Amino acid sequence: MSAPLLESVTTTDLGAPADESAPSLGGAGRSPASVASPSGHGPSGRLPRARWERPALAVLLLVTAALYLWDLSSSGWANSFYSAAVQAGSESWKAFLFGASDAAGSITVDKPPASLWIMALSVRAFGLSSWSILVPQALMGVGTVAIVHATVRRHFSGGAALLAGAVLALTPVAALMFRFNNPDALLVLLLAAAALATMRAIEDGRTRWMLLAGALVGFGFLTKQLQAFLVLPGFAAAYLVAAPVSLGRRIRDGVLAVGAMVLALGWWVALVELVPASMRPYVGGSQNNSFLELTFGYNGFGRLTGNETGSVGGGATAGGSWGTTGIGRLFSSDVGGQIAWLVPAALALLGVGLWLRGRLPRTDIRRAALVAWGSWLVVTAVTFSFMAGVFHAYYTVALAPAVAAVIGMGGSLLWERRAELWAAGVAAGITLVTAAWSFVLLSRSADWLPWLRYAVIGVGVVGAAALVAGTWYGAKVLRAGLILALASSLAGPTAYTVQTVATGHTGSIVTAGPAVASGPGGGMGGGFPGGGRAAAGGTTGTPPAGQPPRGGTAAGGAGGMGGLLSGSTPSAELTTLLLDDADSFTWVAATVGANNAAGYQLATEKSVMPIGGFNGSDPSPTLAQFKAYVASGQIHYFISGGGFGQSQGGSSSSSEITAWVAANVTAQTVGGTTVYDLSGVSSAASA
């Protein structure tokens, strides 16, 4: 946290003494009329805004923008799988609408296309570049920080809101994903906006806010499918309990919100399911060309059970390919440094906050806020902890807004009681636990800033002591304790965030912060299951048992890790070859795996067919379809390597196509890559 922000937080109340008789330190000047009622619903529903708040918020957002926009081009195409789809959507409205990997529309990415739409519009406006793809993501991060601040500020003090915004901005995995082009950035923005709309509905009982909340979650589904629904239990419970309208009205508004959600997501799902398969791209990630199968299978219940047909290996058993499942997963060596710095503090403050507000009227808005955000945190954390399928550390960015909001709100409620010994003791205990946990996390990167973990412990101990001593020695000592507690708690994640911003990240699996030592509960590393973590979040690692090593070749010709995890980088010689007479073909080339194809497509800005989709395991195209494309002269070259081919029950089409090409076409080596010219294949061979 910057010095101006820290000063703003600590020289004013983190929490106004809104209803209880807690003594106020530094809260002079507040008139009783400006304080919210015991239910939390005051005349305006908001606490008065201090003069320093707007400048402090401006500083927070400017610092966040600087962090998230700094040297974005160092990540190049970032996740080339999505960058290629963005390029395709900028060239073809059909590819844009369906989220196709290539402008010719052979297959979609394995997610709905909402996040691609934003980036593709940027590329249409500003041209194809790393900046035009990644700047919208960074701005989503700034917007999410602003939304979390605004939501907390409606019913808590300016200091609490500022703290929540700063915690979010300085969360390492947030700095990673708001500088990256995965769907997670838009998902987090939409869910935070849905939380704000839900709190507005609870505040005034207006149906329109619930409709907006439902629609935002619906668009979240069009971003990352069922993950968007993890916030629904908390939002629904908060509204049904606390909205200041009758029970019948609350139930009705809940049903209407679900209807708005279904409409917001249903139009696109209906479009994909009702348009004939011959008129749209194949649904990537499915085995039956069905978006419903993708939703409830590969990207749905399969993620929970580990039974993901066509995946590269789930983790259905303890210690599976994606790390040991269980409550310790989020604190493991591979995940802890991404998100878990303040998770113990957030859970403790959530419990304290709910206890403090427990006996207040049903409509207490502050308790409702804790329920909404706290349920988001708990439900999502439990889901991530126990899901047995594909799991990546960067998924935890979905926890970041909830952790930040709960820290701000719970800390505010505890600070209101700051002159009471029990509250000071709890605050001191949370500070010590957070400092000790930061020491553990920093120790996992023992050679990186080795002095920092000792400084965190030292400052945390002094801060905890000052918080307790302040109950006897007054406001100045208490505020000094708060400054030290915040400095100790935020030093670790801030350092990780700065390191993340200073490092380029590419590939399909990326992580924030420096390299860490492996430990129990890990396994996914920074690259691939079972592999080690690349310092830059790259793609080094070891594939699951039975899969080919990186750069190797599987039986039947499917390539290795390079084509699965990161886009290929074609030589200038190969790029020139692909561009030669490119306009005469629908696809300048075809290759196994969408990431492999992405590298060639981004280099040429021409359509490259990704055989088999992301993993090379989708039946798109079949061997018969591929032969038909070749016979009609639509594909110029076949490039060997990439993808895993058949895996975990997926289709063997990519291996069949690779074998057929090798048997019928003469290979040539161009720039170190094996290429087959399909334009000279006889009609008899294609039959």
PDB file of C-alpha atoms in Angstrom, residues 82 111-116 182-188 190 216-225 228:
ATOM      1  CA  TYR A  82      -7.125 -17.124 -26.537  1.00  0.00           C
ATOM      2  CA  LYS A 111     -15.205 -21.697 -23.079  1.00  0.00           C
ATOM      3  CA  PRO A 112     -18.075 -19.360 -24.017  1.00  0.00           C
ATOM      4  CA  PRO A 113     -16.859 -16.266 -25.876  1.00  0.00           C
ATOM      5  CA  ALA A 114     -17.816 -13.261 -23.703  1.00  0.00           C
ATOM      6  CA  SER A 115     -14.252 -12.445 -22.673  1.00  0.00           C
ATOM      7  CA  LEU A 116     -13.102 -12.814 -26.280  1.00  0.00           C
ATOM      8  CA  ASN A 182      -7.765 -15.662 -19.776  1.00  0.00           C
ATOM      9  CA  PRO A 183     -11.537 -15.352 -19.134  1.00  0.00           C
ATOM     10  CA  ASP A 184     -10.997 -14.956 -15.376  1.00  0.00           C
ATOM     11  CA  ALA A 185     -10.570 -11.166 -15.510  1.00  0.00           C
ATOM     12  CA  LEU A 186     -14.015 -10.559 -16.974  1.00  0.00           C
ATOM     13  CA  LEU A 187     -15.581 -13.201 -14.727  1.00  0.00           C
ATOM     14  CA  VAL A 188     -14.275 -11.495 -11.581  1.00  0.00           C
ATOM     15  CA  LEU A 190     -18.929  -9.317 -13.550  1.00  0.00           C
ATOM     16  CA  LEU A 216     -24.522 -10.018 -14.585  1.00  0.00           C
ATOM     17  CA  VAL A 217     -24.183 -13.576 -13.274  1.00  0.00           C
ATOM     18  CA  GLY A 218     -25.697 -14.770 -16.567  1.00  0.00           C
ATOM     19  CA  PHE A 219     -23.004 -12.957 -18.519  1.00  0.00           C
ATOM     20  CA  GLY A 220     -20.524 -14.462 -16.062  1.00  0.00           C
ATOM     21  CA  PHE A 221     -21.739 -17.855 -17.258  1.00  0.00           C
ATOM     22  CA  LEU A 222     -20.992 -16.760 -20.842  1.00  0.00           C
ATOM     23  CA  THR A 223     -17.481 -16.067 -19.602  1.00  0.00           C
ATOM     24  CA  LYS A 224     -16.604 -19.221 -17.644  1.00  0.00           C
ATOM     25  CA  GLN A 225     -19.772 -21.300 -17.382  1.00  0.00           C
ATOM     26  CA  ALA A 228     -20.145 -18.051 -12.160  1.00  0.00           C
TER      27      ALA A 228
END
